[in-house]
Amino acid sequence: EKGTYPHYMLKEIDEQPLVIRNIISKYQDENGEVTLAEDIRNAMKAADRIYIIAAGTSYHAGLVGKQLIETVAKKPVETHIASEFLYNMPLVSEKPLFIFISQSGETADSRGVLVNVKKLGYPALTITNVPGSTLSREADFTLHTFAGPEIAVASTKAYTAQMAVLSLLAVDAAKAQEIELDFDPIKELSIVATVMEALCDQKDALEKISRDFLNVTRNCFFIGRASDYYVGLEGALKLKEISYIQAEGFAGGELKHGTIALIEEGTPVIALATQKHVNLSIRGNVKEVAARGANPCIISLEGLNSENDQFVIPKVHEYLTPLVAVIPLQLIAYYASLHRGCDVDKPRNLAKSVTVE
Ligand code: M6R
């Protein structure tokens, strides 16, 4: 039930801190350490390459998952769109592990890949919010995202829950390989939950940003580099899905290879700046678009921010910034949808779970 909330989406955005705390409590052992089931740990350890398969928002979580597993657990990972992998399967390594990410566990495109992968005899792990679902039953192993039912068509809490679980999977796989961690994963996730709360308390500021930048526009671009690029893709999907504003996410460095031609006087460009090693470069991209008339909105991480940034996110561990950076984008999309009088929870032409190919 949505209780006093006007929409499920808003309620589900607000539930994110709780979901992260729930995940921590489900996955930590009595010593406060992350421990996953032994068979999952062994499968991760045995794999020479990991293939993440998913669609939509879950695909965007998979992009972040790739980065988490590669940096923390030092395993090569490829993330693929399920419907593409289905008919255009790349050569796979000798000992692959397939990871399916799906909120519903019923997405037909992902299931198609799972069926093929099982025929080939490869191991499969499903990360899902619905443990009894098809993708969960048909895979060898399941990790539950514990986000609670997600009703709004636009996925919010399932996405952050997927990334949180992927971070724990990466940590567990690192431990299995005796890779030293230079951070405390549980502590850092708790900080994420606290920062999420602070962000959810900033609704008025984000509603104002939504009004100032998106009220009259027909399109909007999101730019970022490294993990901010992945979060930008998700921000664009949220915005287009529920407000029908044409929105695209781009890698900052790709702008000059074509996209910048789309910038006109007043085009809103939402730029994410949460990554230290690319902070100067993304700010350079902002200058490039501003010089061509764009209306840039910079969302940065505390410590990397400039004086005139439109919104600053409190600091979290650099690996976990996508979990918090998406929240302003979810809220900006929510208010854009609301201001345009759209059906926030049930956007046109869309179903909550896509069970046909
Ligand atoms: O249930 P799944 O995670 O497999 O669903 C995948 C996509 O259909 C889903 O994420 C979709 O993109 C959402 N509507 C995005 O908000």
Coordinates of C-alpha atoms and ligand atoms in Angstrom, one line a residue:
E1 CA 0.0 0.0 0.0
K2 CA 1.2 3.5 -0.7
G3 CA -0.3 5.0 2.5
T4 CA 0.0 8.7 2.6
Y5 CA 2.2 8.9 -0.5
P6 CA 0.7 10.3 -3.7
H7 CA 2.6 7.7 -5.8
Y8 CA 4.3 4.4 -5.4
M9 CA 7.4 5.7 -7.1
L10 CA 7.9 8.4 -4.4
K11 CA 7.3 5.9 -1.6
E12 CA 9.8 3.5 -3.3
I13 CA 12.4 6.2 -3.6
D14 CA 12.1 7.0 0.1
E15 CA 12.4 3.4 1.0
Q16 CA 15.9 3.1 -0.4
P17 CA 17.8 3.8 2.9
L18 CA 15.8 1.1 4.6
V19 CA 16.4 -1.4 1.8
I20 CA 20.1 -0.9 2.0
R21 CA 20.0 -1.4 5.8
N22 CA 17.9 -4.5 5.2
I23 CA 20.5 -5.9 2.7
I24 CA 23.3 -5.3 5.2
S25 CA 21.4 -7.2 7.9
K26 CA 20.6 -10.1 5.6
Y27 CA 24.1 -10.5 4.3
Q28 CA 26.3 -9.9 7.3
D29 CA 27.3 -12.8 9.6
E30 CA 27.5 -12.7 13.4
N31 CA 31.0 -11.2 13.1
G32 CA 29.7 -8.3 11.0
E33 CA 31.4 -9.7 7.9
V34 CA 29.9 -10.3 4.5
T35 CA 29.4 -13.9 3.8
L36 CA 27.5 -15.3 0.8
A37 CA 26.5 -18.9 0.3
E38 CA 29.5 -21.2 -0.3
D39 CA 28.3 -22.4 -3.6
I40 CA 28.1 -18.8 -4.9
R41 CA 31.5 -18.0 -3.5
N42 CA 33.0 -21.1 -5.2
A43 CA 31.3 -20.3 -8.5
M44 CA 32.7 -16.8 -8.5
K45 CA 36.1 -18.1 -7.6
A46 CA 36.1 -20.8 -10.4
A47 CA 35.0 -18.4 -13.2
D48 CA 37.6 -17.0 -15.5
R49 CA 35.1 -14.4 -16.8
I50 CA 31.7 -13.2 -15.7
Y51 CA 28.9 -12.4 -18.1
I52 CA 26.1 -10.1 -16.7
I53 CA 22.9 -10.3 -18.6
A54 CA 19.9 -7.9 -18.0
A55 CA 17.5 -5.4 -19.5
G56 CA 16.6 -1.8 -18.9
T57 CA 17.4 -0.5 -15.4
S58 CA 18.8 -3.9 -14.4
Y59 CA 21.2 -3.6 -17.3
H60 CA 22.3 -0.3 -15.9
A61 CA 22.9 -1.9 -12.5
G62 CA 24.9 -4.5 -14.4
L63 CA 27.2 -1.9 -15.8
V64 CA 28.0 -0.7 -12.4
G65 CA 28.3 -4.3 -11.2
K66 CA 31.0 -4.9 -13.8
Q67 CA 33.0 -2.0 -12.5
L68 CA 32.5 -3.2 -8.9
I69 CA 33.6 -6.8 -9.6
E70 CA 36.5 -5.8 -11.7
T71 CA 37.9 -3.2 -9.3
V72 CA 37.2 -5.1 -6.0
A73 CA 37.5 -8.8 -7.1
K74 CA 39.8 -8.4 -10.1
K75 CA 37.7 -10.6 -12.3
P76 CA 37.0 -9.7 -15.9
V77 CA 33.3 -8.9 -16.5
E78 CA 31.2 -8.2 -19.5
T79 CA 27.7 -6.7 -19.2
H80 CA 25.2 -7.4 -22.0
I81 CA 21.7 -6.4 -23.0
A82 CA 19.7 -9.6 -22.8
S83 CA 17.9 -9.2 -26.1
E84 CA 21.1 -8.6 -27.9
F85 CA 23.0 -11.5 -26.3
L86 CA 20.1 -13.8 -27.3
Y87 CA 20.7 -13.4 -31.0
N88 CA 24.3 -12.2 -31.2
M89 CA 26.1 -14.3 -28.6
P90 CA 29.8 -13.4 -28.3
L91 CA 32.5 -16.0 -28.0
V92 CA 32.6 -16.9 -24.3
S93 CA 35.6 -17.9 -22.2
E94 CA 36.4 -21.4 -21.0
K95 CA 34.9 -21.1 -17.6
P96 CA 32.2 -18.5 -17.6
L97 CA 29.8 -17.6 -14.9
F98 CA 26.5 -16.0 -16.0
I99 CA 24.8 -13.5 -13.7
F100 CA 21.2 -12.5 -14.5
I101 CA 19.9 -9.4 -12.9
S102 CA 16.2 -9.0 -12.9
Q103 CA 13.9 -7.2 -10.5
S104 CA 10.9 -9.4 -11.5
G105 CA 12.8 -12.5 -12.4
E106 CA 10.4 -12.9 -15.3
T107 CA 11.9 -10.9 -18.2
A108 CA 11.6 -12.9 -21.3
D109 CA 14.7 -11.6 -23.0
S110 CA 16.9 -12.6 -20.0
R111 CA 15.1 -15.9 -19.7
G112 CA 15.9 -16.7 -23.3
V113 CA 19.6 -16.3 -22.6
L114 CA 19.3 -18.4 -19.4
V115 CA 17.7 -21.3 -21.3
N116 CA 20.5 -21.2 -23.9
V117 CA 23.3 -20.9 -21.3
K118 CA 21.9 -23.9 -19.3
K119 CA 21.8 -25.9 -22.5
L120 CA 25.5 -25.2 -23.0
G121 CA 26.1 -26.4 -19.4
Y122 CA 27.3 -23.1 -17.9
P123 CA 26.6 -22.1 -14.3
A124 CA 24.2 -19.3 -13.7
L125 CA 23.4 -17.0 -10.8
T126 CA 20.2 -14.8 -10.6
I127 CA 20.1 -11.6 -8.7
T128 CA 16.4 -10.9 -8.2
N129 CA 13.8 -9.2 -6.0
V130 CA 11.5 -12.3 -6.4
P131 CA 13.2 -15.4 -5.2
G132 CA 10.5 -17.8 -6.5
S133 CA 10.5 -16.3 -10.0
T134 CA 11.3 -18.1 -13.2
L135 CA 14.9 -16.8 -13.5
S136 CA 15.5 -17.7 -9.9
R137 CA 14.2 -21.2 -10.3
E138 CA 16.0 -22.0 -13.5
A139 CA 19.4 -20.7 -12.4
D140 CA 21.8 -22.6 -10.2
F141 CA 22.0 -19.9 -7.5
T142 CA 20.0 -16.9 -6.4
L143 CA 20.9 -13.8 -4.5
H144 CA 17.8 -11.9 -3.2
T145 CA 17.8 -8.1 -3.3
F146 CA 15.3 -7.8 -0.4
A147 CA 13.9 -4.5 -1.7
G148 CA 10.2 -5.5 -1.0
P149 CA 7.6 -5.3 -3.7
E150 CA 8.2 -2.6 -6.3
I151 CA 4.9 -1.5 -7.8
A152 CA 5.8 1.6 -9.8
V153 CA 6.7 0.7 -13.4
A154 CA 9.8 3.0 -13.1
S155 CA 12.3 1.0 -11.1
T156 CA 14.1 2.8 -8.3
K157 CA 14.7 0.8 -5.1
A158 CA 15.3 -2.4 -7.0
Y159 CA 18.1 -0.7 -8.9
T160 CA 20.0 0.5 -5.8
A161 CA 19.3 -2.8 -4.1
Q162 CA 20.8 -4.7 -7.1
M163 CA 24.0 -2.5 -6.9
A164 CA 24.3 -3.0 -3.2
V165 CA 24.1 -6.8 -3.6
L166 CA 26.6 -6.7 -6.5
S167 CA 29.0 -4.7 -4.2
L168 CA 28.7 -7.5 -1.6
L169 CA 29.2 -10.2 -4.3
A170 CA 32.4 -8.4 -5.4
V171 CA 33.6 -8.2 -1.8
D172 CA 32.9 -11.8 -1.1
A173 CA 34.7 -12.8 -4.3
A174 CA 37.7 -10.7 -3.4
K175 CA 37.8 -12.5 0.0
A176 CA 37.6 -15.9 -1.6
Q177 CA 40.7 -15.0 -3.6
E178 CA 42.5 -13.5 -0.6
I179 CA 42.5 -10.0 -2.0
E180 CA 43.0 -7.4 0.7
L181 CA 40.2 -4.9 0.9
D182 CA 41.2 -1.3 1.8
F183 CA 37.7 -0.4 3.0
D184 CA 35.0 -1.9 5.3
P185 CA 32.1 -2.8 3.0
I186 CA 29.4 -2.9 5.7
K187 CA 30.5 0.5 7.1
E188 CA 30.6 2.1 3.7
L189 CA 27.1 0.7 2.8
S190 CA 25.7 2.1 6.1
I191 CA 27.1 5.5 5.1
V192 CA 25.3 5.1 1.8
A193 CA 22.0 4.5 3.6
T194 CA 22.5 7.7 5.7
V195 CA 23.4 9.8 2.7
M196 CA 20.3 8.4 0.8
E197 CA 18.2 9.6 3.7
A198 CA 19.8 13.1 3.5
L199 CA 19.1 13.1 -0.3
C200 CA 15.5 12.1 0.2
D201 CA 15.1 15.1 2.5
Q202 CA 16.1 17.4 -0.4
K203 CA 12.9 17.0 -2.3
D204 CA 12.1 20.7 -2.5
A205 CA 15.5 21.5 -4.0
L206 CA 15.2 18.8 -6.5
E207 CA 11.7 19.8 -7.4
K208 CA 13.0 23.3 -8.1
I209 CA 15.8 21.9 -10.3
S210 CA 13.2 19.9 -12.2
R211 CA 11.1 23.0 -12.7
D212 CA 14.0 25.3 -13.6
F213 CA 15.6 22.9 -16.1
L214 CA 12.8 20.7 -17.5
N215 CA 9.6 22.7 -17.5
V216 CA 9.5 23.7 -21.1
T217 CA 12.0 21.5 -22.8
R218 CA 11.4 18.7 -25.3
N219 CA 14.7 17.0 -24.6
C220 CA 17.4 16.6 -22.0
F221 CA 20.9 15.1 -22.0
F222 CA 22.8 13.4 -19.2
I223 CA 26.6 13.3 -19.3
G224 CA 29.1 11.6 -17.1
R225 CA 32.3 9.7 -17.2
A226 CA 33.2 6.3 -15.7
S227 CA 30.4 5.2 -13.4
D228 CA 28.7 8.6 -13.8
Y229 CA 28.1 7.7 -17.4
Y230 CA 26.3 4.5 -16.3
V231 CA 24.2 6.5 -13.8
G232 CA 23.5 9.1 -16.5
L233 CA 22.0 6.3 -18.7
E234 CA 19.7 5.4 -15.8
G235 CA 18.8 9.0 -15.2
A236 CA 17.8 9.4 -18.8
L237 CA 15.8 6.2 -18.8
K238 CA 13.9 7.3 -15.7
L239 CA 13.2 10.7 -17.2
K240 CA 12.0 9.5 -20.6
E241 CA 10.0 6.7 -19.2
I242 CA 7.8 8.8 -16.9
S243 CA 7.8 12.3 -18.3
Y244 CA 8.1 11.5 -22.1
I245 CA 10.9 14.1 -22.4
Q246 CA 13.3 12.8 -24.9
A247 CA 16.4 12.0 -22.8
E248 CA 19.7 10.4 -23.6
G249 CA 22.8 9.6 -21.5
F250 CA 26.2 10.1 -23.1
A251 CA 29.8 9.5 -22.1
G252 CA 31.3 13.0 -21.6
G253 CA 34.2 12.2 -24.0
E254 CA 31.9 11.1 -26.8
L255 CA 30.1 14.5 -27.1
K256 CA 32.6 16.0 -29.6
H257 CA 32.2 12.9 -31.8
G258 CA 28.7 13.8 -32.8
T259 CA 26.3 14.4 -30.0
I260 CA 27.3 18.0 -29.4
A261 CA 25.6 18.9 -32.7
L262 CA 22.3 18.4 -30.8
I263 CA 23.0 21.2 -28.3
E264 CA 20.9 24.3 -28.9
E265 CA 20.2 27.4 -27.0
G266 CA 18.7 26.3 -23.7
T267 CA 19.1 22.5 -24.0
P268 CA 19.3 21.1 -20.5
V269 CA 22.4 19.0 -19.8
I270 CA 22.5 17.3 -16.5
A271 CA 26.2 16.5 -15.7
L272 CA 27.3 14.2 -13.0
A273 CA 30.6 14.8 -11.3
T274 CA 31.2 12.3 -8.6
Q275 CA 34.5 10.7 -9.9
K276 CA 37.8 12.3 -8.8
H277 CA 39.9 11.0 -11.7
V278 CA 37.6 12.5 -14.3
N279 CA 36.4 15.6 -12.5
L280 CA 38.3 18.0 -14.6
S281 CA 37.4 16.3 -17.9
I282 CA 33.7 16.3 -17.2
R283 CA 33.8 19.9 -16.1
G284 CA 35.6 20.6 -19.4
N285 CA 32.7 18.9 -21.2
V286 CA 30.2 21.1 -19.3
K287 CA 32.1 24.2 -20.6
E288 CA 31.9 22.9 -24.1
V289 CA 28.2 22.5 -24.1
A290 CA 27.6 25.7 -22.2
A291 CA 29.6 27.6 -24.9
R292 CA 27.1 26.3 -27.4
G293 CA 24.1 27.6 -25.4
A294 CA 23.2 24.6 -23.2
N295 CA 21.8 25.0 -19.8
P296 CA 24.0 22.8 -17.6
C297 CA 23.0 21.5 -14.2
I298 CA 25.9 20.0 -12.3
I299 CA 25.3 17.4 -9.7
S300 CA 28.6 16.7 -7.9
L301 CA 30.0 14.9 -4.9
E302 CA 31.1 16.8 -1.8
G303 CA 34.8 17.4 -2.0
L304 CA 34.8 17.5 -5.8
N305 CA 32.2 20.3 -6.1
S306 CA 32.6 23.8 -7.4
E307 CA 30.9 26.8 -5.9
N308 CA 28.2 27.1 -8.5
D309 CA 27.1 23.4 -8.8
Q310 CA 23.3 23.1 -8.7
F311 CA 23.3 20.1 -6.3
V312 CA 26.0 18.5 -4.0
I313 CA 25.8 15.0 -2.8
P314 CA 27.4 14.2 0.6
K315 CA 30.5 12.0 0.4
V316 CA 30.4 8.2 0.1
H317 CA 33.0 5.7 -0.8
E318 CA 34.1 6.2 -4.5
Y319 CA 32.9 2.7 -5.5
L320 CA 29.5 3.3 -4.2
T321 CA 28.7 6.7 -5.6
P322 CA 26.1 5.3 -8.2
L323 CA 23.9 4.2 -5.3
V324 CA 23.5 7.8 -4.1
A325 CA 24.0 9.7 -7.4
V326 CA 20.9 8.2 -8.9
I327 CA 18.6 9.5 -6.2
P328 CA 18.6 13.2 -7.3
L329 CA 17.9 11.9 -10.9
Q330 CA 15.0 9.7 -9.7
L331 CA 13.5 12.7 -7.9
I332 CA 14.1 15.1 -10.8
A333 CA 12.3 12.6 -13.1
Y334 CA 9.5 12.1 -10.6
Y335 CA 8.8 15.9 -10.5
A336 CA 9.1 16.3 -14.2
S337 CA 6.5 13.7 -14.7
L338 CA 4.3 15.3 -12.0
H339 CA 4.6 18.8 -13.4
R340 CA 3.6 17.5 -16.9
G341 CA 0.6 15.8 -15.5
C342 CA 1.7 12.3 -16.6
D343 CA 0.8 9.1 -14.9
V344 CA 3.9 8.6 -12.7
D345 CA 3.3 5.0 -11.6
K346 CA 1.9 3.7 -14.9
P347 CA 3.5 5.4 -17.9
R348 CA 2.0 4.8 -21.3
N349 CA 3.0 1.8 -23.4
L350 CA 4.9 0.1 -20.6
A351 CA 4.3 -2.9 -18.4
K352 CA 6.0 -3.6 -15.0
S353 CA 7.4 -6.9 -16.2
V354 CA 8.1 -7.7 -19.8
T355 CA 7.3 -11.4 -20.2
V356 CA 7.2 -11.5 -23.9
E357 CA 10.1 -11.1 -26.2
Ligands
M6R1 O1 12.3 -7.1 -14.0 P1 13.5 -6.7 -14.7 O2 14.5 -6.1 -13.8 O3 14.1 -7.9 -15.5 O4 13.0 -5.6 -15.7 C1 13.9 -5.1 -16.7 C2 13.3 -3.9 -17.3 O5 12.1 -4.2 -18.0 C3 13.1 -2.8 -16.3 O6 14.2 -2.4 -15.6 C4 12.5 -1.5 -17.0 O7 13.6 -0.9 -17.8 C5 12.0 -0.5 -16.0 N1 10.7 0.0 -16.3 C6 12.9 0.7 -15.8 O8 12.4 1.6 -14.9

